[in-house]
Short mmCIF file of C-alpha atoms in Angstrom, two decimals:
data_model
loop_
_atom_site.label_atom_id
_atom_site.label_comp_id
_atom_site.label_asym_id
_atom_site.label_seq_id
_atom_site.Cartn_x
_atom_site.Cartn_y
_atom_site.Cartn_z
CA UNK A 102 26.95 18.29 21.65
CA UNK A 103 24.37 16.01 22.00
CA UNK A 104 25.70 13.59 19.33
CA UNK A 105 29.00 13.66 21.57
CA UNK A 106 26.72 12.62 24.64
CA UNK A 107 24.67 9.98 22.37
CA UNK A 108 27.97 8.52 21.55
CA UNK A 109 29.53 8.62 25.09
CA UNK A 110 26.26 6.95 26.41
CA UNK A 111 26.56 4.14 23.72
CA UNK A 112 29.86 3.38 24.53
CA UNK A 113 30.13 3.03 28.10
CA UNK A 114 26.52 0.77 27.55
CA UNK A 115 28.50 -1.68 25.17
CA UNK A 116 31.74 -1.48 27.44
CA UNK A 117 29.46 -2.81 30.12
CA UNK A 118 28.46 -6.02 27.80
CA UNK A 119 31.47 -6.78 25.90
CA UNK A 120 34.93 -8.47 27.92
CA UNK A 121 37.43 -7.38 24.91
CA UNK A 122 37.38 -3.44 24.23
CA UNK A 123 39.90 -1.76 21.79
CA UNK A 124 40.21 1.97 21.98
CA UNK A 125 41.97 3.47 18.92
CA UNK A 126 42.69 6.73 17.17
CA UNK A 127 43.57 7.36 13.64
CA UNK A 128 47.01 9.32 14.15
CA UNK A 129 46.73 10.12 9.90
CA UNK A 130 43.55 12.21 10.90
CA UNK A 131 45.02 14.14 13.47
CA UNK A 132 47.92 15.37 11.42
CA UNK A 133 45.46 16.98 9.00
CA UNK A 134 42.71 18.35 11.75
CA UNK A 135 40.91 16.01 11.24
CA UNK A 136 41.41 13.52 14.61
CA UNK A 137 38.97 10.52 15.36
CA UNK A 138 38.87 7.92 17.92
CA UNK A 139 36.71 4.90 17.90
CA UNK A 140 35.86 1.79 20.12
CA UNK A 141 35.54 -1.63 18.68
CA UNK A 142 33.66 -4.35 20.68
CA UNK A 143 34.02 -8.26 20.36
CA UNK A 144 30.85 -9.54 19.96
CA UNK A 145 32.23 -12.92 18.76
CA UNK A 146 35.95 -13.85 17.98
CA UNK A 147 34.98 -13.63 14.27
CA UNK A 148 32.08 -10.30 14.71
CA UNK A 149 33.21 -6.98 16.20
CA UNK A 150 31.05 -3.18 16.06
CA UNK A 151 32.62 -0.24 16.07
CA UNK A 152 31.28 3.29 16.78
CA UNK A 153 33.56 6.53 16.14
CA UNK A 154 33.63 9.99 16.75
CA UNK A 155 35.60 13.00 15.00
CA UNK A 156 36.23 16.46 14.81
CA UNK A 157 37.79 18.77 12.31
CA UNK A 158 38.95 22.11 11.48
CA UNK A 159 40.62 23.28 8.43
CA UNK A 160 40.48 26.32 5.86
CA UNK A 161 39.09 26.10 2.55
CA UNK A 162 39.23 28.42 -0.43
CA UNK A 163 36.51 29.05 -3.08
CA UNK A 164 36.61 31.92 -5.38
CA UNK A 165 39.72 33.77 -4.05
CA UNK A 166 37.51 33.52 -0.42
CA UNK A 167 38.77 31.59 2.75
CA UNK A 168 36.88 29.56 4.91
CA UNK A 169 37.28 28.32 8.34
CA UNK A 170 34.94 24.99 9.06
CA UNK A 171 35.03 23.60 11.90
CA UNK A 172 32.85 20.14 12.10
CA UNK A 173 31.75 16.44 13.72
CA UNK A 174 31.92 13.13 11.84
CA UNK A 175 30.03 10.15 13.44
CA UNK A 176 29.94 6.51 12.05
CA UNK A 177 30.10 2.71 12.69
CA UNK A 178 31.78 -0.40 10.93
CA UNK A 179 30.24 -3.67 11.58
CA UNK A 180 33.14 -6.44 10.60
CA UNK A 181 33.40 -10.14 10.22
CA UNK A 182 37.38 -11.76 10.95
CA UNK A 183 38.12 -14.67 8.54
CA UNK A 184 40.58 -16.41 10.59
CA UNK A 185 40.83 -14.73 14.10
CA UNK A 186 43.69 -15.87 16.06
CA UNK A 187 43.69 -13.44 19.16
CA UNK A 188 39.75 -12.62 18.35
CA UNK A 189 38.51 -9.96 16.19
CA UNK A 190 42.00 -9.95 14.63
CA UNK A 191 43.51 -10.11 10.94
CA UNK A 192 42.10 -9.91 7.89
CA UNK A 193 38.19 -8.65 7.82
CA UNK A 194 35.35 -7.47 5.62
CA UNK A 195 32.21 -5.78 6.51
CA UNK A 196 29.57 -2.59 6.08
CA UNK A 197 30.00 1.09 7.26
CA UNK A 198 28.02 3.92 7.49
CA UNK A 199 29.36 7.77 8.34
CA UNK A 200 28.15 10.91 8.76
CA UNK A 201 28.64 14.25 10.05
CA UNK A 202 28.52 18.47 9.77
CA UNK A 203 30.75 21.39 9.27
CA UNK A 204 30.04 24.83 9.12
CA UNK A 205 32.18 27.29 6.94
CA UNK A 206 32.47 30.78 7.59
CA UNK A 207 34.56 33.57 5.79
CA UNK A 208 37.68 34.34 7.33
CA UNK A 209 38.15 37.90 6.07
CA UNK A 210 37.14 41.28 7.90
CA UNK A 211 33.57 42.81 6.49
CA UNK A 212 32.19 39.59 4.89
CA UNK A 213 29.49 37.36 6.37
CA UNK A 214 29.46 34.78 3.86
CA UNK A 215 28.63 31.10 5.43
CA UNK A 216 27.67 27.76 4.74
CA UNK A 217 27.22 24.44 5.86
CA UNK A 218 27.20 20.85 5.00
CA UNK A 219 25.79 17.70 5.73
CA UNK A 220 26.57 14.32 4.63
CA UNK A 221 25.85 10.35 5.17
CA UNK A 222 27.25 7.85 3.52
CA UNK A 223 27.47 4.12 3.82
CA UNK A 224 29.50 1.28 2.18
CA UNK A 225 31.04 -2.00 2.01
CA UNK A 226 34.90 -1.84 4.05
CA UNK A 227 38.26 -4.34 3.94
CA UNK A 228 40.77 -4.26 6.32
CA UNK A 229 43.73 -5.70 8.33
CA UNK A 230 44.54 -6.04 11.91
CA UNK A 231 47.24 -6.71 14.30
CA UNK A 232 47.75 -7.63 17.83
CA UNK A 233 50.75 -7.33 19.55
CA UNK A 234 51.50 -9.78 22.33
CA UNK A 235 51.59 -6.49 24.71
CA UNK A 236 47.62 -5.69 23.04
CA UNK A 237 49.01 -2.55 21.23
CA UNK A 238 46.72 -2.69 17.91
CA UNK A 239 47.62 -2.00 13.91
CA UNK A 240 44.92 -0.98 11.64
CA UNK A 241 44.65 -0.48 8.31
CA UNK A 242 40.79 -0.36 6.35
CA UNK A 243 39.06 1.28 3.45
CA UNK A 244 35.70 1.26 1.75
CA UNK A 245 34.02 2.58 -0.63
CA UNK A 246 29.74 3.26 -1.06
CA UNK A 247 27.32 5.48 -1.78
CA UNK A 248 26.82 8.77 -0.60
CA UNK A 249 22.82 9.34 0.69
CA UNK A 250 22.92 12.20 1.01
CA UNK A 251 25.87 15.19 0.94
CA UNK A 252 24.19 18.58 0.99
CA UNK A 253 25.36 22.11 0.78
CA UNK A 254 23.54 25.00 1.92
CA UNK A 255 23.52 28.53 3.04
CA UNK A 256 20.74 31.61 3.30
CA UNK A 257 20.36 31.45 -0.37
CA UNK A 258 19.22 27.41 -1.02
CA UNK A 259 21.05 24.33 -0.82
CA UNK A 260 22.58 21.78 -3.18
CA UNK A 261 22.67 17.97 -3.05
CA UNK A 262 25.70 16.44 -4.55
CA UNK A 263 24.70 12.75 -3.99
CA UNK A 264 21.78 13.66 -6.65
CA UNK A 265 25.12 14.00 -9.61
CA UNK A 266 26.13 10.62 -10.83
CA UNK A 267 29.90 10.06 -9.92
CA UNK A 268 29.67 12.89 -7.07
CA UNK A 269 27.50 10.38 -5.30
CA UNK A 270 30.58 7.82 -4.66
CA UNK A 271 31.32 7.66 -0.95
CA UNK A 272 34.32 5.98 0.02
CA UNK A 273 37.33 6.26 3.17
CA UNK A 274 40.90 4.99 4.06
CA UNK A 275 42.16 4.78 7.99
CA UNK A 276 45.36 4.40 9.78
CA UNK A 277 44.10 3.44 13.86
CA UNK A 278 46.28 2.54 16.35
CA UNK A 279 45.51 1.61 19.80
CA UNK A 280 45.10 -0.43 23.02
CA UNK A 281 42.91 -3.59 23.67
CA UNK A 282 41.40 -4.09 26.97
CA UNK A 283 40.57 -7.79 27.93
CA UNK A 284 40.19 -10.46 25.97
CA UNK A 285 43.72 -11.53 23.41
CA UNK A 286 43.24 -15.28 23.75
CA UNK A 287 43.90 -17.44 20.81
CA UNK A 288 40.30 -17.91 19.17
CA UNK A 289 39.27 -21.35 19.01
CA UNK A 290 40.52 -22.08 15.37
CA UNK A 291 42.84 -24.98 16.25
CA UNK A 292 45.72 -22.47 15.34
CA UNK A 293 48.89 -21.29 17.73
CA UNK A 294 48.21 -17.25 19.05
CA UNK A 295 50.86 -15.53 16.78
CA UNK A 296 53.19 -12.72 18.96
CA UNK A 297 55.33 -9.95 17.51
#
């Protein structure tokens, strides 16, 4: 909870400083219970920050045993735009770092087993962006990093995966769409604003 109020806080600071705002879900995650929504910021044409936030719940099985989880993700994507045209548009490249926590817990009567995990990893990301003349957004991004840390534990010990070579690769793929607020000029590239 008070990551969700860190976040909220954060993002009603930057909408306060930034003219263009883009709120935008990834409609992929939601199908699979795991929903997140983000807000990028302009701070240039070329340079926009985004912070996200996510929850999930899904059922896992280990050793003939189900789990419920039920969890928070948390990140941010800083990008550079190579050749804006409506500002923070098209093709981009940049860093990311995400995080988060889920807690598993038997889903069977008369067992208490548990466990949770905790993970951060951070990375180098690609994407591709579209504006629509009507400011309905398109987005399509990856990466792939390291893992700092990715930690399992219950009453027993814990385990850190990003210590195994290979098991410490980090890495995402994202489907947003969304709504700009503000902002959708042609950037100042000499070029005509492209609609669709």
């Amino acid at each position: 909870m008070k990551q969700l109020l860190t976040l909220i806080a954060a993002v009603l600071s930057f909408s306060t400083a930034f003219a263009q705002i883009e709120l935008k879900i990834n409609p992929i995650g939601a199908i699979f219970s795991s929903p997140d929504v983000s807000a990028e910021f302009a701070v240039k044409d070329n340079i926009g920050i985004e912070p996200y936030f996510g929850a999930s719940w899904y059922k896992l099985t280990i050793d003939n045993q189900d789990f419920k989880s039920t969890g928070v993700g948390y990140g941010f994507y800083g990008k550079y735009y190579f050749s804006p045209e409506k500002g923070i548009d098209k093709f981009y490249a940049g860093v990311y770092l995400r995080g988060g926590s889920s807690n598993f817990k038997a889903d069977s009567v008369g067992s208490s087993a548990s466990f949770k995990r905790n993970r951060m990893g951070a990375g180098l990301a690609l994407g591709y962006k579209w504006v629509s003349r009507n400011n309905v957004i398109f987005e399509v991004g990856g990466g792939i990093g390291r893992k700092l840390y990715s930690k399992y534990s219950n009453e027993q010990g814990s385990v850190n995966i990003a210590d195994i070579p290979i098991l410490n690769i980090d890495g995402y793929f994202k489907f947003s769409v969304g709504y700009r607020f503000g902002g959708g000029e042609a950037a100042d590239t000499g070029k005509k604003k492209t609609k669709f």
